[in-house]
Amino acid sequence: MKIDRHAKTVDLDPRDPAFFNDPYPVYEEIRTVSPTFFWNEYGMWCFTGFADVSRLLRDKRFGRQILHVATREELGLAPPKPHLSDFDAVEAHSLLELEPPAHTRLRTLVNRAFVSRQVEKLRPEIAALTHATIDRFAADGEVELIKAFAEPIPVSVIARMLGVPQERCDDLLDWSHAMVRMYMFETDEAAEHAANQAALDFADCLTELIAERRRHPTDDLLSHMITSERGGDRLSDAELISTSVLLLNAGHEATVHQTGNAVKAILENGLDHQDLFKDDGSTAAAIEESLRYDAPLHMFTRYALEDVVLDGGIEITKGQEIGLTLGAANRDPRQFAEPASFVAGRPDQANVTFGAGIHFCIGAPLARLELQVSLPILFERLPGLRLADTPRYRDAYHFHGLERLDLAW
Ligand code: HEM
């Protein structure tokens, strides 16, 4: 890494294994020079301060989308790639890629299913699923936790919620992985073709399912989304497909990574699980700290919707992107005492792991519940759980999750 103190620019390869395996010392080094810096590889200003990240996520002068206020020509953007047309069609109605008023309308129509009291009803089902998942490897004395435990639980939960048959879960994982590759630092044309094909297959699968639910509605989320209405407004088929794809993808990717990151944090810090998980309150506090301590999504971007001058005279022109490094903000010493220590129940608990503002994660209550239910069961069922190998993160900086987590007991 190279930091230019005067210009506040940083050369830092996000694909450097030393960085993506442990970005925190690097964040600290940058922060001591300048909490706001221009990341040359991304070509944008990035923010590591908790207060800045939290404020900018809510700042209406910035948005996840730009094409509602400017054309591609005005922004000098390349035209859409024809070989990504199916991927783009799914993205076009994605909640995560919309801004008000389109975003408000869609979010209102799906939000009901994800509020805490609705999600809480899933507690017994998640516990049963966790036990059944552990039953498959409990006698082995060792496991690679990501594949055997972290993946199947959130995938099954979100598939069941939506009403996607369990036998399609492997397909869901494959499609999701192919689509998520598009959000990484560098993509090649092969990855783009694979993402497009995955979007097409995913949409075909959902089109069939939507037709089936129209004929025979059930009690699942897809049926509810089909009939859900506000002031005579309903979701179109394209919106139903985009929303379902987003929920299925977002519904597991980050939770899978967070399961691994939390287990790793507990084991590496030698924490006593009986103490961490002694009741519902301490469990919730421990999970919240795990979300702050090693978040699974490290950076989100925003477009400037107008010309903006930020603190320190940083000028951002309309259409320019900024980077909000959630992972760094969660370790800001101006916000947290001893930010590098895992302190369950810390009095200064706060985090931006689920974002903030209008795009705040709709699945936060579900993700929290999955972690609060599944982790205590894991540690209780496998006494003596320990790391069997050094955990390594995936080469995908934004998605800060483990490639493997080899454990023994
Ligand atoms: C630990 C697990 C999770 C983490 C860390 C996480 C994190 C996030 C973050 C940071 C955002 C905001 C992105 C931005 O502002 O640009 C977001 C949005 C979103 N998340 Fe999650 N998420 C998790 C789990 C889930 C789950 C289980 C679901 C399933 C329903 C979900 C569905 C969504 C959706 C639909 C959005 C878009 C909301 C909108 O644009 O209005 N997430 N998530």
Short mmCIF file of C-alpha atoms and ligand atoms in Angstrom, two decimals:
data_model
loop_
_atom_site.label_atom_id
_atom_site.label_comp_id
_atom_site.label_asym_id
_atom_site.label_seq_id
_atom_site.Cartn_x
_atom_site.Cartn_y
_atom_site.Cartn_z
CA MET A 1 0.00 0.00 0.00
CA LYS A 2 1.13 3.55 -0.72
CA ILE A 3 -0.40 6.57 0.99
CA ASP A 4 0.17 10.08 -0.27
CA ARG A 5 -0.32 12.15 2.90
CA HIS A 6 -0.58 15.42 1.09
CA ALA A 7 -3.04 14.44 -1.65
CA LYS A 8 -4.86 11.94 0.63
CA THR A 9 -4.66 9.32 -2.10
CA VAL A 10 -4.09 5.62 -1.50
CA ASP A 11 -2.81 2.88 -3.78
CA LEU A 12 -4.22 -0.35 -2.41
CA ASP A 13 -4.99 -3.49 -4.41
CA PRO A 14 -8.29 -4.91 -3.06
CA ARG A 15 -7.18 -8.32 -4.37
CA ASP A 16 -4.02 -8.40 -2.24
CA PRO A 17 -4.51 -11.46 0.06
CA ALA A 18 -2.81 -9.67 2.96
CA PHE A 19 -5.47 -6.95 2.70
CA PHE A 20 -8.64 -8.98 2.15
CA ASN A 21 -7.63 -11.51 4.80
CA ASP A 22 -7.27 -8.78 7.41
CA PRO A 23 -8.27 -5.32 6.21
CA TYR A 24 -8.44 -3.79 9.70
CA PRO A 25 -4.76 -2.84 10.25
CA VAL A 26 -4.78 -1.28 6.78
CA TYR A 27 -7.93 0.72 7.57
CA GLU A 28 -6.19 1.94 10.74
CA GLU A 29 -3.08 2.97 8.91
CA ILE A 30 -5.12 4.93 6.38
CA ARG A 31 -7.32 6.42 9.11
CA THR A 32 -4.36 7.84 10.99
CA VAL A 33 -3.35 9.71 7.82
CA SER A 34 -6.83 10.68 6.67
CA PRO A 35 -10.19 9.04 7.47
CA THR A 36 -11.37 10.18 4.04
CA PHE A 37 -9.12 9.20 1.16
CA PHE A 38 -9.11 8.83 -2.61
CA TRP A 39 -8.74 5.12 -3.42
CA ASN A 40 -6.86 5.13 -6.71
CA GLU A 41 -7.77 1.58 -7.78
CA TYR A 42 -11.49 2.38 -7.50
CA GLY A 43 -11.11 5.99 -8.64
CA MET A 44 -13.32 7.37 -5.89
CA TRP A 45 -13.34 9.10 -2.52
CA CYS A 46 -13.85 6.63 0.32
CA PHE A 47 -14.99 7.24 3.87
CA THR A 48 -13.88 5.27 6.93
CA GLY A 49 -15.34 7.41 9.74
CA PHE A 50 -18.42 6.00 11.47
CA ALA A 51 -20.18 9.38 11.62
CA ASP A 52 -19.39 10.13 7.95
CA VAL A 53 -20.53 6.71 6.69
CA SER A 54 -23.69 6.80 8.76
CA ARG A 55 -24.51 10.35 7.61
CA LEU A 56 -23.71 9.79 3.93
CA LEU A 57 -25.90 6.66 3.79
CA ARG A 58 -28.81 8.92 4.79
CA ASP A 59 -27.81 11.91 2.66
CA LYS A 60 -30.47 12.50 -0.01
CA ARG A 61 -27.90 14.13 -2.30
CA PHE A 62 -26.53 10.62 -2.86
CA GLY A 63 -28.29 7.56 -4.23
CA ARG A 64 -27.74 3.98 -5.33
CA GLN A 65 -29.05 4.90 -8.78
CA ILE A 66 -28.12 7.77 -11.05
CA LEU A 67 -29.98 7.14 -14.29
CA HIS A 68 -33.20 8.65 -12.91
CA VAL A 69 -31.55 12.08 -12.82
CA ALA A 70 -29.08 11.92 -15.74
CA THR A 71 -28.65 10.05 -19.02
CA ARG A 72 -25.77 7.75 -19.86
CA GLU A 73 -24.63 10.25 -22.48
CA GLU A 74 -24.54 13.12 -19.97
CA LEU A 75 -22.50 10.98 -17.60
CA GLY A 76 -20.23 9.62 -20.31
CA LEU A 77 -21.19 6.06 -19.44
CA ALA A 78 -20.78 3.22 -21.93
CA PRO A 79 -24.06 1.82 -23.34
CA PRO A 80 -25.46 -1.34 -21.66
CA LYS A 81 -23.72 -4.54 -22.78
CA PRO A 82 -26.07 -6.68 -24.92
CA HIS A 83 -24.72 -9.91 -23.39
CA LEU A 84 -25.91 -8.66 -19.97
CA SER A 85 -29.50 -7.92 -21.02
CA ASP A 86 -31.12 -10.64 -18.86
CA PHE A 87 -29.03 -9.66 -15.85
CA ASP A 88 -29.92 -5.99 -16.37
CA ALA A 89 -33.62 -6.86 -16.74
CA VAL A 90 -33.60 -8.47 -13.30
CA GLU A 91 -31.64 -5.57 -11.80
CA ALA A 92 -33.96 -2.98 -13.37
CA HIS A 93 -36.68 -3.54 -10.76
CA SER A 94 -34.44 -4.46 -7.86
CA LEU A 95 -35.27 -2.59 -4.67
CA LEU A 96 -31.58 -2.13 -4.08
CA GLU A 97 -31.12 -0.35 -7.42
CA LEU A 98 -34.11 1.99 -7.17
CA GLU A 99 -34.55 5.42 -5.66
CA PRO A 100 -37.78 7.12 -4.54
CA PRO A 101 -40.57 7.18 -5.52
CA ALA A 102 -40.14 3.76 -7.22
CA HIS A 103 -38.14 2.46 -4.23
CA THR A 104 -40.70 3.60 -1.64
CA ARG A 105 -43.56 1.91 -3.48
CA LEU A 106 -41.80 -1.44 -3.86
CA ARG A 107 -40.32 -1.47 -0.36
CA THR A 108 -43.73 -0.78 1.20
CA LEU A 109 -45.20 -3.73 -0.66
CA VAL A 110 -42.62 -6.26 0.62
CA ASN A 111 -41.65 -4.81 3.99
CA ARG A 112 -44.49 -6.36 5.99
CA ALA A 113 -43.10 -9.89 5.76
CA PHE A 114 -39.74 -8.87 7.24
CA VAL A 115 -40.69 -6.88 10.33
CA SER A 116 -39.42 -8.40 13.58
CA ARG A 117 -42.71 -9.77 14.92
CA GLN A 118 -43.38 -11.57 11.63
CA VAL A 119 -39.86 -12.98 11.44
CA GLU A 120 -39.87 -14.05 15.11
CA LYS A 121 -42.46 -16.71 14.19
CA LEU A 122 -39.68 -18.54 12.32
CA ARG A 123 -37.67 -19.18 15.51
CA PRO A 124 -38.78 -22.83 16.08
CA GLU A 125 -38.33 -23.65 12.40
CA ILE A 126 -34.79 -22.22 12.33
CA ALA A 127 -33.90 -24.16 15.50
CA ALA A 128 -35.19 -27.43 14.00
CA LEU A 129 -33.31 -26.78 10.76
CA THR A 130 -30.12 -26.04 12.71
CA HIS A 131 -30.37 -29.33 14.62
CA ALA A 132 -31.08 -31.30 11.45
CA THR A 133 -28.09 -29.66 9.73
CA ILE A 134 -25.74 -30.48 12.64
CA ASP A 135 -27.07 -34.07 12.78
CA ARG A 136 -25.45 -34.64 9.38
CA PHE A 137 -21.89 -34.08 10.65
CA ALA A 138 -22.02 -34.22 14.46
CA ALA A 139 -20.49 -37.70 14.60
CA ASP A 140 -17.56 -36.82 12.31
CA GLY A 141 -15.41 -34.87 14.78
CA GLU A 142 -14.54 -32.36 12.04
CA VAL A 143 -16.34 -30.19 9.50
CA GLU A 144 -15.85 -27.50 6.91
CA LEU A 145 -18.44 -25.18 8.38
CA ILE A 146 -19.22 -22.88 5.45
CA LYS A 147 -20.51 -25.63 3.12
CA ALA A 148 -21.97 -27.89 5.80
CA PHE A 149 -23.63 -25.33 8.07
CA ALA A 150 -23.30 -21.65 7.16
CA GLU A 151 -24.76 -22.10 3.65
CA PRO A 152 -27.68 -24.49 4.00
CA ILE A 153 -29.48 -22.75 6.88
CA PRO A 154 -30.06 -19.24 5.44
CA VAL A 155 -30.68 -20.63 1.95
CA SER A 156 -33.37 -23.01 3.22
CA VAL A 157 -34.97 -20.33 5.39
CA ILE A 158 -35.33 -17.72 2.65
CA ALA A 159 -36.41 -20.34 0.08
CA ARG A 160 -39.09 -21.61 2.45
CA MET A 161 -40.25 -18.08 3.25
CA LEU A 162 -40.68 -17.28 -0.42
CA GLY A 163 -42.13 -20.68 -1.26
CA VAL A 164 -39.34 -21.92 -3.52
CA PRO A 165 -39.17 -25.75 -3.32
CA GLN A 166 -36.25 -27.03 -1.22
CA GLU A 167 -34.95 -29.15 -4.09
CA ARG A 168 -34.14 -25.93 -5.96
CA CYS A 169 -31.78 -24.71 -3.19
CA ASP A 170 -28.65 -25.96 -4.96
CA ASP A 171 -29.70 -24.11 -8.11
CA LEU A 172 -30.38 -20.99 -6.05
CA LEU A 173 -26.88 -21.11 -4.63
CA ASP A 174 -25.30 -21.57 -8.07
CA TRP A 175 -27.33 -18.74 -9.62
CA SER A 176 -26.68 -16.47 -6.70
CA HIS A 177 -22.91 -17.06 -6.75
CA ALA A 178 -22.78 -16.37 -10.49
CA MET A 179 -24.80 -13.15 -10.13
CA VAL A 180 -22.89 -11.88 -7.12
CA ARG A 181 -19.61 -12.13 -9.07
CA MET A 182 -20.83 -9.05 -10.95
CA TYR A 183 -20.38 -6.90 -7.83
CA MET A 184 -16.74 -7.73 -7.38
CA PHE A 185 -13.78 -5.52 -8.08
CA GLU A 186 -12.92 -7.01 -11.45
CA THR A 187 -15.19 -9.05 -13.70
CA ASP A 188 -14.31 -10.64 -17.00
CA GLU A 189 -16.54 -11.44 -19.93
CA ALA A 190 -16.87 -15.12 -18.96
CA ALA A 191 -18.19 -14.05 -15.55
CA GLU A 192 -20.61 -11.66 -17.25
CA HIS A 193 -21.97 -14.41 -19.51
CA ALA A 194 -22.34 -16.73 -16.52
CA ALA A 195 -24.16 -14.03 -14.51
CA ASN A 196 -26.49 -13.35 -17.43
CA GLN A 197 -27.31 -17.03 -17.89
CA ALA A 198 -27.91 -17.38 -14.14
CA ALA A 199 -30.28 -14.39 -14.19
CA LEU A 200 -32.16 -15.92 -17.11
CA ASP A 201 -32.48 -19.36 -15.47
CA PHE A 202 -33.43 -17.79 -12.16
CA ALA A 203 -36.13 -15.65 -13.82
CA ASP A 204 -37.48 -18.69 -15.75
CA CYS A 205 -37.74 -20.68 -12.55
CA LEU A 206 -39.60 -17.83 -10.84
CA THR A 207 -41.90 -17.22 -13.82
CA GLU A 208 -43.07 -20.83 -13.54
CA LEU A 209 -43.48 -20.54 -9.81
CA ILE A 210 -45.43 -17.26 -10.06
CA ALA A 211 -47.82 -18.81 -12.60
CA GLU A 212 -48.31 -21.77 -10.28
CA ARG A 213 -49.00 -19.51 -7.25
CA ARG A 214 -51.46 -17.45 -9.25
CA ARG A 215 -53.40 -20.69 -9.89
CA HIS A 216 -52.97 -22.05 -6.36
CA PRO A 217 -52.02 -19.37 -3.81
CA THR A 218 -50.54 -20.64 -0.54
CA ASP A 219 -49.32 -18.96 2.62
CA ASP A 220 -45.82 -18.16 1.30
CA LEU A 221 -44.28 -14.77 0.61
CA LEU A 222 -44.51 -15.16 -3.16
CA SER A 223 -48.30 -15.66 -2.93
CA HIS A 224 -48.51 -12.66 -0.59
CA MET A 225 -46.46 -10.51 -2.94
CA ILE A 226 -48.70 -11.52 -5.86
CA THR A 227 -51.85 -10.46 -4.00
CA SER A 228 -50.30 -7.67 -1.94
CA GLU A 229 -51.91 -4.37 -2.76
CA ARG A 230 -51.83 -0.76 -1.57
CA GLY A 231 -54.28 1.72 -2.94
CA GLY A 232 -54.98 -0.52 -5.93
CA ASP A 233 -51.26 -0.86 -6.66
CA ARG A 234 -49.79 -4.32 -7.28
CA LEU A 235 -46.39 -5.71 -8.24
CA SER A 236 -45.94 -6.47 -11.95
CA ASP A 237 -44.45 -9.82 -12.98
CA ALA A 238 -41.08 -8.16 -13.71
CA GLU A 239 -41.13 -6.58 -10.24
CA LEU A 240 -42.09 -9.88 -8.63
CA ILE A 241 -39.17 -11.61 -10.34
CA SER A 242 -36.63 -8.89 -9.46
CA THR A 243 -37.78 -8.72 -5.86
CA SER A 244 -37.73 -12.50 -5.44
CA VAL A 245 -34.23 -12.75 -6.93
CA LEU A 246 -32.98 -9.98 -4.65
CA LEU A 247 -34.56 -11.53 -1.56
CA LEU A 248 -33.18 -14.97 -2.39
CA ASN A 249 -29.67 -13.63 -3.12
CA ALA A 250 -29.44 -11.03 -0.35
CA GLY A 251 -31.27 -13.44 1.94
CA HIS A 252 -28.31 -15.74 2.25
CA GLU A 253 -25.02 -14.34 0.87
CA ALA A 254 -24.22 -12.03 3.79
CA THR A 255 -25.71 -14.31 6.44
CA VAL A 256 -23.54 -17.21 5.25
CA HIS A 257 -20.42 -15.05 5.56
CA GLN A 258 -21.48 -13.63 8.91
CA THR A 259 -22.02 -17.11 10.34
CA GLY A 260 -18.42 -17.99 9.45
CA ASN A 261 -17.02 -14.65 10.61
CA ALA A 262 -18.82 -14.87 13.96
CA VAL A 263 -17.70 -18.45 14.67
CA LYS A 264 -14.13 -17.53 13.73
CA ALA A 265 -14.22 -14.44 15.99
CA ILE A 266 -15.51 -16.44 18.96
CA LEU A 267 -12.90 -19.18 18.54
CA GLU A 268 -9.95 -16.91 17.78
CA ASN A 269 -10.71 -14.72 20.79
CA GLY A 270 -11.11 -17.78 23.04
CA LEU A 271 -14.57 -16.62 24.16
CA ASP A 272 -16.69 -18.81 26.42
CA HIS A 273 -19.86 -19.67 24.50
CA GLN A 274 -21.76 -20.50 27.69
CA ASP A 275 -21.14 -16.98 28.87
CA LEU A 276 -21.87 -15.35 25.50
CA PHE A 277 -25.09 -17.28 24.96
CA LYS A 278 -26.41 -17.60 28.52
CA ASP A 279 -29.81 -16.00 27.78
CA ASP A 280 -31.66 -14.23 24.96
CA GLY A 281 -30.29 -10.82 25.99
CA SER A 282 -26.65 -11.86 26.11
CA THR A 283 -27.04 -13.84 22.87
CA ALA A 284 -28.46 -10.81 21.06
CA ALA A 285 -25.60 -8.65 22.41
CA ALA A 286 -22.95 -11.19 21.36
CA ILE A 287 -24.38 -11.46 17.84
CA GLU A 288 -24.56 -7.68 17.54
CA GLU A 289 -20.91 -7.42 18.54
CA SER A 290 -19.97 -10.10 15.99
CA LEU A 291 -21.73 -8.01 13.33
CA ARG A 292 -19.69 -4.96 14.33
CA TYR A 293 -16.41 -6.80 14.88
CA ASP A 294 -16.16 -8.55 11.51
CA ALA A 295 -18.95 -7.48 9.14
CA PRO A 296 -19.58 -9.51 5.97
CA LEU A 297 -20.03 -6.58 3.57
CA HIS A 298 -17.26 -4.02 3.66
CA MET A 299 -18.10 -1.42 1.08
CA PHE A 300 -21.17 0.05 -0.59
CA THR A 301 -21.15 2.88 -3.09
CA ARG A 302 -23.39 5.86 -3.76
CA TYR A 303 -23.72 8.20 -6.74
CA ALA A 304 -23.81 11.94 -6.21
CA LEU A 305 -27.21 13.04 -7.54
CA GLU A 306 -25.97 16.65 -7.74
CA ASP A 307 -22.66 18.46 -7.34
CA VAL A 308 -21.71 18.29 -3.67
CA VAL A 309 -18.91 19.82 -1.60
CA LEU A 310 -18.19 17.75 1.52
CA ASP A 311 -16.26 18.54 4.71
CA GLY A 312 -12.63 19.26 4.00
CA GLY A 313 -13.57 20.83 0.65
CA ILE A 314 -13.89 17.50 -1.14
CA GLU A 315 -15.75 18.14 -4.36
CA ILE A 316 -17.93 15.40 -5.76
CA THR A 317 -19.52 16.07 -9.11
CA LYS A 318 -22.94 14.78 -10.17
CA GLY A 319 -22.67 11.16 -11.28
CA GLN A 320 -19.42 10.50 -9.40
CA GLU A 321 -19.39 7.56 -7.00
CA ILE A 322 -18.23 7.54 -3.38
CA GLY A 323 -17.26 4.48 -1.31
CA LEU A 324 -18.64 3.93 2.17
CA THR A 325 -16.46 1.41 3.98
CA LEU A 326 -18.82 -0.15 6.52
CA GLY A 327 -16.10 -2.51 7.73
CA ALA A 328 -13.80 0.38 8.61
CA ALA A 329 -16.57 2.52 10.13
CA ASN A 330 -17.39 -0.30 12.56
CA ARG A 331 -13.83 -0.05 13.94
CA ASP A 332 -13.66 3.74 14.24
CA PRO A 333 -11.90 4.61 17.55
CA ARG A 334 -13.82 7.90 17.67
CA GLN A 335 -17.00 5.84 18.01
CA PHE A 336 -15.90 2.71 19.87
CA ALA A 337 -13.66 2.15 22.89
CA GLU A 338 -11.07 -0.50 21.98
CA PRO A 339 -12.62 -1.10 18.56
CA ALA A 340 -10.35 -4.08 17.82
CA SER A 341 -11.60 -6.00 20.89
CA PHE A 342 -14.63 -8.26 20.85
CA VAL A 343 -16.70 -6.94 23.75
CA ALA A 344 -20.14 -8.56 23.87
CA GLY A 345 -22.58 -6.17 25.53
CA ARG A 346 -20.32 -3.14 24.97
CA PRO A 347 -22.12 0.03 26.10
CA ASP A 348 -21.16 1.88 22.91
CA GLN A 349 -22.70 -0.77 20.64
CA ALA A 350 -23.70 0.55 17.24
CA ASN A 351 -22.78 -0.59 13.76
CA VAL A 352 -23.48 0.18 10.14
CA THR A 353 -23.32 -3.49 9.14
CA PHE A 354 -26.89 -3.37 7.80
CA GLY A 355 -26.47 0.10 6.30
CA ALA A 356 -28.65 3.11 7.16
CA GLY A 357 -31.26 5.32 5.52
CA ILE A 358 -33.81 4.24 2.97
CA HIS A 359 -31.87 1.15 1.81
CA PHE A 360 -31.32 -0.12 5.37
CA CYS A 361 -31.31 -3.91 5.13
CA ILE A 362 -34.86 -5.21 5.00
CA GLY A 363 -33.61 -8.62 6.17
CA ALA A 364 -31.80 -7.40 9.32
CA PRO A 365 -34.38 -8.90 11.74
CA LEU A 366 -34.20 -12.21 9.85
CA ALA A 367 -30.38 -12.29 9.72
CA ARG A 368 -30.13 -11.44 13.42
CA LEU A 369 -32.64 -14.15 14.32
CA GLU A 370 -30.87 -16.79 12.21
CA LEU A 371 -27.56 -16.03 13.91
CA GLN A 372 -29.07 -15.79 17.39
CA VAL A 373 -30.74 -19.18 17.01
CA SER A 374 -28.15 -21.16 15.05
CA LEU A 375 -24.87 -20.21 16.77
CA PRO A 376 -25.79 -21.11 20.37
CA ILE A 377 -27.04 -24.51 19.14
CA LEU A 378 -23.83 -25.09 17.19
CA PHE A 379 -21.57 -24.42 20.19
CA GLU A 380 -23.78 -26.37 22.58
CA ARG A 381 -24.01 -29.42 20.34
CA LEU A 382 -20.26 -29.57 19.61
CA PRO A 383 -18.42 -29.00 22.88
CA GLY A 384 -14.70 -28.41 22.43
CA LEU A 385 -15.19 -26.81 19.02
CA ARG A 386 -11.84 -25.48 17.76
CA LEU A 387 -10.15 -24.20 14.63
CA ALA A 388 -8.49 -27.01 12.68
CA ASP A 389 -6.77 -24.74 10.17
CA THR A 390 -6.09 -21.03 9.65
CA PRO A 391 -9.29 -19.54 8.19
CA ARG A 392 -8.82 -17.71 4.89
CA TYR A 393 -11.12 -15.12 3.37
CA ARG A 394 -12.35 -15.19 -0.22
CA ASP A 395 -10.72 -13.04 -2.85
CA ALA A 396 -13.74 -10.74 -3.02
CA TYR A 397 -12.99 -7.69 -0.93
CA HIS A 398 -16.57 -6.32 -0.69
CA PHE A 399 -17.90 -9.70 0.42
CA HIS A 400 -15.81 -10.29 3.48
CA GLY A 401 -16.46 -13.97 4.08
CA LEU A 402 -14.44 -17.12 4.52
CA GLU A 403 -13.52 -19.49 1.76
CA ARG A 404 -13.41 -22.36 4.26
CA LEU A 405 -13.74 -22.71 8.00
CA ASP A 406 -12.24 -26.05 9.08
CA LEU A 407 -13.22 -27.00 12.59
CA ALA A 408 -12.73 -30.01 14.86
CA TRP A 409 -14.08 -31.03 18.28
C1 HEM B 1 -25.76 -10.55 8.13
C2 HEM B 1 -26.55 -10.51 7.10
C3 HEM B 1 -26.85 -9.29 6.26
C4 HEM B 1 -26.12 -8.15 6.11
C5 HEM B 1 -24.80 -7.77 6.77
C6 HEM B 1 -26.86 -7.30 5.18
C7 HEM B 1 -26.45 -6.02 4.82
C8 HEM B 1 -27.17 -5.18 4.00
C9 HEM B 1 -26.79 -3.82 3.70
C10 HEM B 1 -25.53 -3.11 4.19
C11 HEM B 1 -27.75 -3.29 2.91
C12 HEM B 1 -27.82 -1.85 2.36
C13 HEM B 1 -27.00 -1.67 1.12
C14 HEM B 1 -26.88 -0.22 0.72
O1 HEM B 1 -27.27 0.67 1.48
O2 HEM B 1 -26.36 0.06 -0.37
C15 HEM B 1 -28.74 -4.33 2.68
C16 HEM B 1 -29.87 -4.18 1.90
C17 HEM B 1 -30.77 -5.20 1.69
N1 HEM B 1 -30.78 -6.45 2.28
FE1 HEM B 1 -29.46 -7.17 3.61
N2 HEM B 1 -27.98 -7.95 4.78
C18 HEM B 1 -28.03 -9.17 5.42
C19 HEM B 1 -29.03 -10.11 5.34
C20 HEM B 1 -30.17 -9.98 4.57
C21 HEM B 1 -31.24 -10.93 4.54
C22 HEM B 1 -31.35 -12.20 5.38
C23 HEM B 1 -32.13 -10.48 3.63
C24 HEM B 1 -33.41 -11.19 3.26
C25 HEM B 1 -34.50 -10.80 3.15
C26 HEM B 1 -31.64 -9.21 3.10
C27 HEM B 1 -32.26 -8.42 2.16
C28 HEM B 1 -31.88 -7.15 1.81
C29 HEM B 1 -32.61 -6.31 0.86
C30 HEM B 1 -33.87 -6.69 0.10
C31 HEM B 1 -31.91 -5.10 0.79
C32 HEM B 1 -32.28 -3.88 -0.06
C33 HEM B 1 -33.11 -2.93 0.73
C34 HEM B 1 -33.42 -1.65 -0.01
O3 HEM B 1 -32.72 -1.31 -0.98
O4 HEM B 1 -34.39 -0.98 0.38
N3 HEM B 1 -30.44 -8.94 3.70
N4 HEM B 1 -28.37 -5.45 3.37
#
